[in-house]
């Protein structure tokens, strides 16, 4: 229609150049997207050894990521926290063992022998008593207990640190997901408003009440807002994946998706 208007003398010749420039910009954006897709596909193949013939639509994939998989915020059952708690139990057992080894270890044995030969006063009968034990004269057990106690304190601090890190990761992921949802809602409203403006400006352009620039600018705003909306959707999905990973539910979730 722009070309027809230019040929009819209803629009300036520069309008055709402006329209072609907008189309070239859109084509360049499409080529850039195709390149990024090729790089991502190659990276995926490098990591998994599988060439994906197709990719699920982002909206459909995001619909399966409804909520972070951290068990309602119960971080005590996450793998990292459970491993740290197991380390505390092991260190506590080593400390109890060190306490037990502080006391001397003594064993007593007795035996009696009877000669079957000719009896006399020296070899007729004899009784033996054996006393064995372990004693530390250089403070070895004291140092062993101190080392075990230090290891227990360190493991407890590591457990608290892991709890804090897991809780922070889950809270950060949830905040990212909520922020991404809010961003997407805002960009969707911007897209709807820009489309309404573009349609109105196009009609006014056809009536020579607007310039073509007034039509192209909202079109560019629509494109930018749609890109940001897609990025927000991807960020929200990634945040939920991070939450699943922090909560130790990522692998079971992936297994459920594959089985489903």
Short mmCIF file of C-alpha atoms in Angstrom, two decimals:
data_model
loop_
_atom_site.label_atom_id
_atom_site.label_comp_id
_atom_site.label_asym_id
_atom_site.label_seq_id
_atom_site.Cartn_x
_atom_site.Cartn_y
_atom_site.Cartn_z
CA UNK A 1 0.00 0.00 0.00
CA UNK A 2 2.87 2.34 0.70
CA UNK A 3 4.34 1.67 -2.75
CA UNK A 4 0.94 2.29 -4.35
CA UNK A 5 0.57 5.56 -2.45
CA UNK A 6 4.03 6.68 -3.53
CA UNK A 7 3.25 5.83 -7.16
CA UNK A 8 -0.02 7.73 -6.90
CA UNK A 9 1.71 10.73 -5.42
CA UNK A 10 -0.19 10.45 -2.13
CA UNK A 11 2.95 9.82 -0.10
CA UNK A 12 6.50 11.05 -0.25
CA UNK A 13 9.12 8.89 -2.03
CA UNK A 14 11.02 8.72 1.24
CA UNK A 15 8.16 6.67 2.72
CA UNK A 16 9.13 3.76 0.50
CA UNK A 17 12.73 3.96 1.72
CA UNK A 18 11.53 4.14 5.30
CA UNK A 19 9.37 1.03 4.84
CA UNK A 20 12.17 -0.90 3.16
CA UNK A 21 14.53 0.11 5.96
CA UNK A 22 12.08 -1.22 8.54
CA UNK A 23 11.80 -4.51 6.66
CA UNK A 24 15.58 -4.85 6.44
CA UNK A 25 15.86 -4.21 10.17
CA UNK A 26 13.29 -6.92 10.83
CA UNK A 27 15.12 -9.35 8.55
CA UNK A 28 18.39 -8.63 10.36
CA UNK A 29 16.69 -9.34 13.69
CA UNK A 30 15.38 -12.64 12.33
CA UNK A 31 18.87 -13.62 11.11
CA UNK A 32 20.30 -12.76 14.51
CA UNK A 33 17.69 -14.96 16.19
CA UNK A 34 18.45 -17.84 13.83
CA UNK A 35 22.15 -17.52 14.60
CA UNK A 36 21.55 -17.56 18.35
CA UNK A 37 19.33 -20.59 17.93
CA UNK A 38 22.06 -22.39 15.99
CA UNK A 39 24.63 -21.60 18.69
CA UNK A 40 22.27 -22.81 21.42
CA UNK A 41 21.50 -26.02 19.52
CA UNK A 42 25.21 -26.71 19.07
CA UNK A 43 25.84 -26.09 22.75
CA UNK A 44 23.00 -28.41 23.68
CA UNK A 45 24.41 -31.14 21.46
CA UNK A 46 27.85 -30.64 23.00
CA UNK A 47 26.46 -31.04 26.52
CA UNK A 48 24.10 -33.95 25.87
CA UNK A 49 25.33 -35.59 22.68
CA UNK A 50 21.78 -35.37 21.32
CA UNK A 51 20.72 -33.31 18.35
CA UNK A 52 17.23 -31.96 19.01
CA UNK A 53 15.16 -32.07 15.80
CA UNK A 54 12.75 -29.55 17.25
CA UNK A 55 12.34 -27.33 20.27
CA UNK A 56 9.27 -27.08 22.45
CA UNK A 57 7.51 -23.73 22.33
CA UNK A 58 8.66 -21.60 25.25
CA UNK A 59 5.11 -20.94 26.41
CA UNK A 60 4.31 -24.65 26.53
CA UNK A 61 7.55 -25.42 28.34
CA UNK A 62 6.96 -22.63 30.86
CA UNK A 63 3.47 -23.96 31.58
CA UNK A 64 5.08 -27.10 33.03
CA UNK A 65 7.15 -25.00 35.44
CA UNK A 66 4.30 -23.94 37.66
CA UNK A 67 6.01 -23.66 41.01
CA UNK A 68 9.49 -24.09 42.50
CA UNK A 69 10.11 -27.65 43.59
CA UNK A 70 11.57 -27.10 47.05
CA UNK A 71 8.97 -28.97 49.03
CA UNK A 72 7.12 -25.95 50.37
CA UNK A 73 10.26 -24.35 51.78
CA UNK A 74 11.41 -27.35 53.86
CA UNK A 75 15.13 -27.08 53.28
CA UNK A 76 16.03 -29.83 55.76
CA UNK A 77 15.22 -32.48 53.15
CA UNK A 78 17.30 -30.95 50.37
CA UNK A 79 20.31 -33.09 49.35
CA UNK A 80 22.93 -30.50 50.25
CA UNK A 81 21.54 -29.91 53.75
CA UNK A 82 21.09 -33.62 54.37
CA UNK A 83 24.70 -34.26 53.34
CA UNK A 84 25.91 -31.51 55.70
CA UNK A 85 23.77 -32.95 58.52
CA UNK A 86 25.27 -36.39 57.89
CA UNK A 87 28.75 -34.85 58.17
CA UNK A 88 27.76 -33.42 61.57
CA UNK A 89 26.60 -36.86 62.76
CA UNK A 90 29.87 -38.42 61.60
CA UNK A 91 31.93 -35.75 63.36
CA UNK A 92 29.91 -36.23 66.54
CA UNK A 93 30.56 -39.98 66.41
CA UNK A 94 34.30 -39.35 66.03
CA UNK A 95 34.22 -37.07 69.07
CA UNK A 96 32.49 -39.72 71.17
CA UNK A 97 35.10 -42.22 70.03
CA UNK A 98 37.89 -39.82 71.05
CA UNK A 99 36.26 -39.42 74.47
CA UNK A 100 36.14 -43.19 74.88
CA UNK A 101 39.81 -43.55 73.94
CA UNK A 102 40.90 -41.08 76.62
CA UNK A 103 40.58 -43.84 79.27
CA UNK A 104 43.32 -46.52 79.41
CA UNK A 105 42.54 -49.80 77.70
CA UNK A 106 43.42 -52.76 79.94
CA UNK A 107 42.91 -56.47 79.36
CA UNK A 108 43.70 -59.30 81.78
CA UNK A 109 44.28 -62.94 80.79
CA UNK A 110 45.00 -66.02 82.89
CA UNK A 111 45.99 -69.58 82.01
CA UNK A 112 46.87 -72.74 83.91
CA UNK A 113 49.00 -75.67 82.76
CA UNK A 114 49.39 -79.22 84.14
CA UNK A 115 52.37 -81.42 83.37
CA UNK A 116 51.68 -85.01 82.29
CA UNK A 117 55.22 -86.15 82.87
CA UNK A 118 57.06 -87.00 85.99
CA UNK A 119 55.95 -84.78 88.80
CA UNK A 120 58.42 -82.58 90.62
CA UNK A 121 58.33 -79.27 92.36
CA UNK A 122 59.31 -77.23 89.30
CA UNK A 123 57.15 -78.42 86.43
CA UNK A 124 54.17 -80.15 87.93
CA UNK A 125 51.78 -77.18 87.73
CA UNK A 126 52.03 -73.49 86.94
CA UNK A 127 49.65 -70.55 86.66
CA UNK A 128 50.17 -67.51 84.38
CA UNK A 129 48.60 -64.05 84.46
CA UNK A 130 48.91 -61.62 81.51
CA UNK A 131 48.16 -57.89 81.75
CA UNK A 132 48.05 -55.76 78.55
CA UNK A 133 46.82 -52.23 77.80
CA UNK A 134 47.40 -48.99 75.97
CA UNK A 135 48.50 -45.86 77.75
CA UNK A 136 49.24 -42.43 76.33
CA UNK A 137 51.98 -40.61 78.13
CA UNK A 138 52.41 -37.79 75.62
CA UNK A 139 48.85 -36.38 75.53
CA UNK A 140 47.93 -38.10 72.26
CA UNK A 141 44.33 -38.72 73.28
CA UNK A 142 43.97 -35.11 74.37
CA UNK A 143 45.01 -33.87 70.96
CA UNK A 144 42.79 -36.42 69.23
CA UNK A 145 39.78 -35.21 71.18
CA UNK A 146 40.62 -31.58 70.44
CA UNK A 147 40.84 -32.37 66.74
CA UNK A 148 37.53 -34.24 66.81
CA UNK A 149 35.87 -31.39 68.68
CA UNK A 150 37.17 -28.86 66.15
CA UNK A 151 35.92 -31.03 63.30
CA UNK A 152 32.48 -31.19 64.90
CA UNK A 153 32.30 -27.41 65.28
CA UNK A 154 33.40 -26.95 61.68
CA UNK A 155 30.80 -29.41 60.39
CA UNK A 156 28.07 -27.66 62.38
CA UNK A 157 29.08 -24.31 60.94
CA UNK A 158 29.13 -25.85 57.49
CA UNK A 159 25.59 -27.15 58.06
CA UNK A 160 24.33 -23.71 59.05
CA UNK A 161 26.11 -22.18 56.07
CA UNK A 162 24.51 -24.72 53.74
CA UNK A 163 21.10 -24.03 55.21
CA UNK A 164 21.60 -20.31 54.65
CA UNK A 165 22.85 -20.83 51.09
CA UNK A 166 19.94 -23.12 50.20
CA UNK A 167 17.38 -20.80 51.77
CA UNK A 168 18.90 -17.80 49.99
CA UNK A 169 18.94 -19.63 46.65
CA UNK A 170 15.27 -20.59 47.00
CA UNK A 171 14.20 -17.10 48.05
CA UNK A 172 16.21 -15.49 45.26
CA UNK A 173 14.72 -17.86 42.69
CA UNK A 174 11.20 -17.14 43.89
CA UNK A 175 11.86 -13.40 43.78
CA UNK A 176 13.22 -13.73 40.25
CA UNK A 177 10.17 -15.70 39.17
CA UNK A 178 7.77 -13.15 40.63
CA UNK A 179 9.73 -10.27 39.12
CA UNK A 180 9.76 -11.94 35.72
CA UNK A 181 6.00 -12.47 35.87
CA UNK A 182 5.46 -8.81 36.73
CA UNK A 183 7.77 -7.71 33.91
CA UNK A 184 5.98 -9.90 31.42
CA UNK A 185 2.59 -8.55 32.45
CA UNK A 186 3.88 -4.99 31.99
CA UNK A 187 5.34 -5.71 28.56
CA UNK A 188 2.17 -7.46 27.44
CA UNK A 189 0.20 -4.33 28.31
CA UNK A 190 2.74 -2.26 26.40
CA UNK A 191 2.36 -4.52 23.35
CA UNK A 192 -1.42 -4.18 23.42
CA UNK A 193 -1.23 -0.39 23.74
CA UNK A 194 1.38 -0.08 21.00
CA UNK A 195 -0.67 -2.21 18.64
CA UNK A 196 -3.72 -0.06 19.21
CA UNK A 197 -1.64 3.05 18.54
CA UNK A 198 -0.09 1.54 15.42
CA UNK A 199 -3.48 0.58 13.97
CA UNK A 200 -4.86 4.02 14.67
CA UNK A 201 -1.82 5.78 13.21
CA UNK A 202 -1.99 3.57 10.11
CA UNK A 203 -5.56 4.60 9.46
CA UNK A 204 -4.63 8.23 9.97
CA UNK A 205 -1.65 7.78 7.66
CA UNK A 206 -3.93 6.47 4.95
CA UNK A 207 -5.93 9.67 5.41
CA UNK A 208 -2.74 11.80 5.20
CA UNK A 209 -3.10 12.83 8.84
CA UNK A 210 0.03 11.03 10.02
CA UNK A 211 3.50 10.43 8.72
CA UNK A 212 4.86 6.95 8.12
CA UNK A 213 7.34 7.49 10.93
CA UNK A 214 4.41 7.68 13.33
CA UNK A 215 3.41 4.21 12.14
CA UNK A 216 6.89 2.64 12.15
CA UNK A 217 7.82 3.79 15.66
CA UNK A 218 4.96 1.94 17.39
CA UNK A 219 5.79 -1.12 15.28
CA UNK A 220 9.34 -1.01 16.62
CA UNK A 221 8.00 -0.58 20.15
CA UNK A 222 5.85 -3.67 19.66
CA UNK A 223 8.85 -5.70 18.56
CA UNK A 224 11.01 -4.55 21.47
CA UNK A 225 8.24 -5.18 23.99
CA UNK A 226 7.56 -8.66 22.59
CA UNK A 227 11.26 -9.50 22.84
CA UNK A 228 11.36 -8.35 26.45
CA UNK A 229 8.19 -10.29 27.22
CA UNK A 230 9.78 -13.46 25.85
CA UNK A 231 12.93 -12.77 27.86
CA UNK A 232 10.83 -12.33 30.99
CA UNK A 233 9.09 -15.64 30.32
CA UNK A 234 12.47 -17.34 29.90
CA UNK A 235 13.82 -15.70 33.06
CA UNK A 236 10.83 -16.90 35.05
CA UNK A 237 11.27 -20.44 33.77
CA UNK A 238 14.99 -20.36 34.54
CA UNK A 239 14.27 -19.09 38.07
CA UNK A 240 11.99 -22.04 38.72
CA UNK A 241 14.61 -24.43 37.37
CA UNK A 242 17.11 -22.86 39.80
CA UNK A 243 14.65 -23.38 42.63
CA UNK A 244 14.22 -27.03 41.68
CA UNK A 245 17.99 -27.46 41.56
CA UNK A 246 18.47 -25.80 44.96
CA UNK A 247 15.72 -27.94 46.44
CA UNK A 248 17.13 -31.15 45.00
CA UNK A 249 14.02 -31.81 42.90
CA UNK A 250 15.40 -31.01 39.45
CA UNK A 251 16.40 -34.55 38.48
CA UNK A 252 13.11 -36.12 39.72
CA UNK A 253 11.18 -33.38 37.92
CA UNK A 254 13.05 -34.01 34.68
CA UNK A 255 12.44 -37.73 35.07
CA UNK A 256 8.74 -37.11 35.55
CA UNK A 257 8.63 -34.92 32.45
CA UNK A 258 10.40 -37.57 30.36
CA UNK A 259 8.15 -40.33 31.68
CA UNK A 260 5.07 -38.20 31.05
#
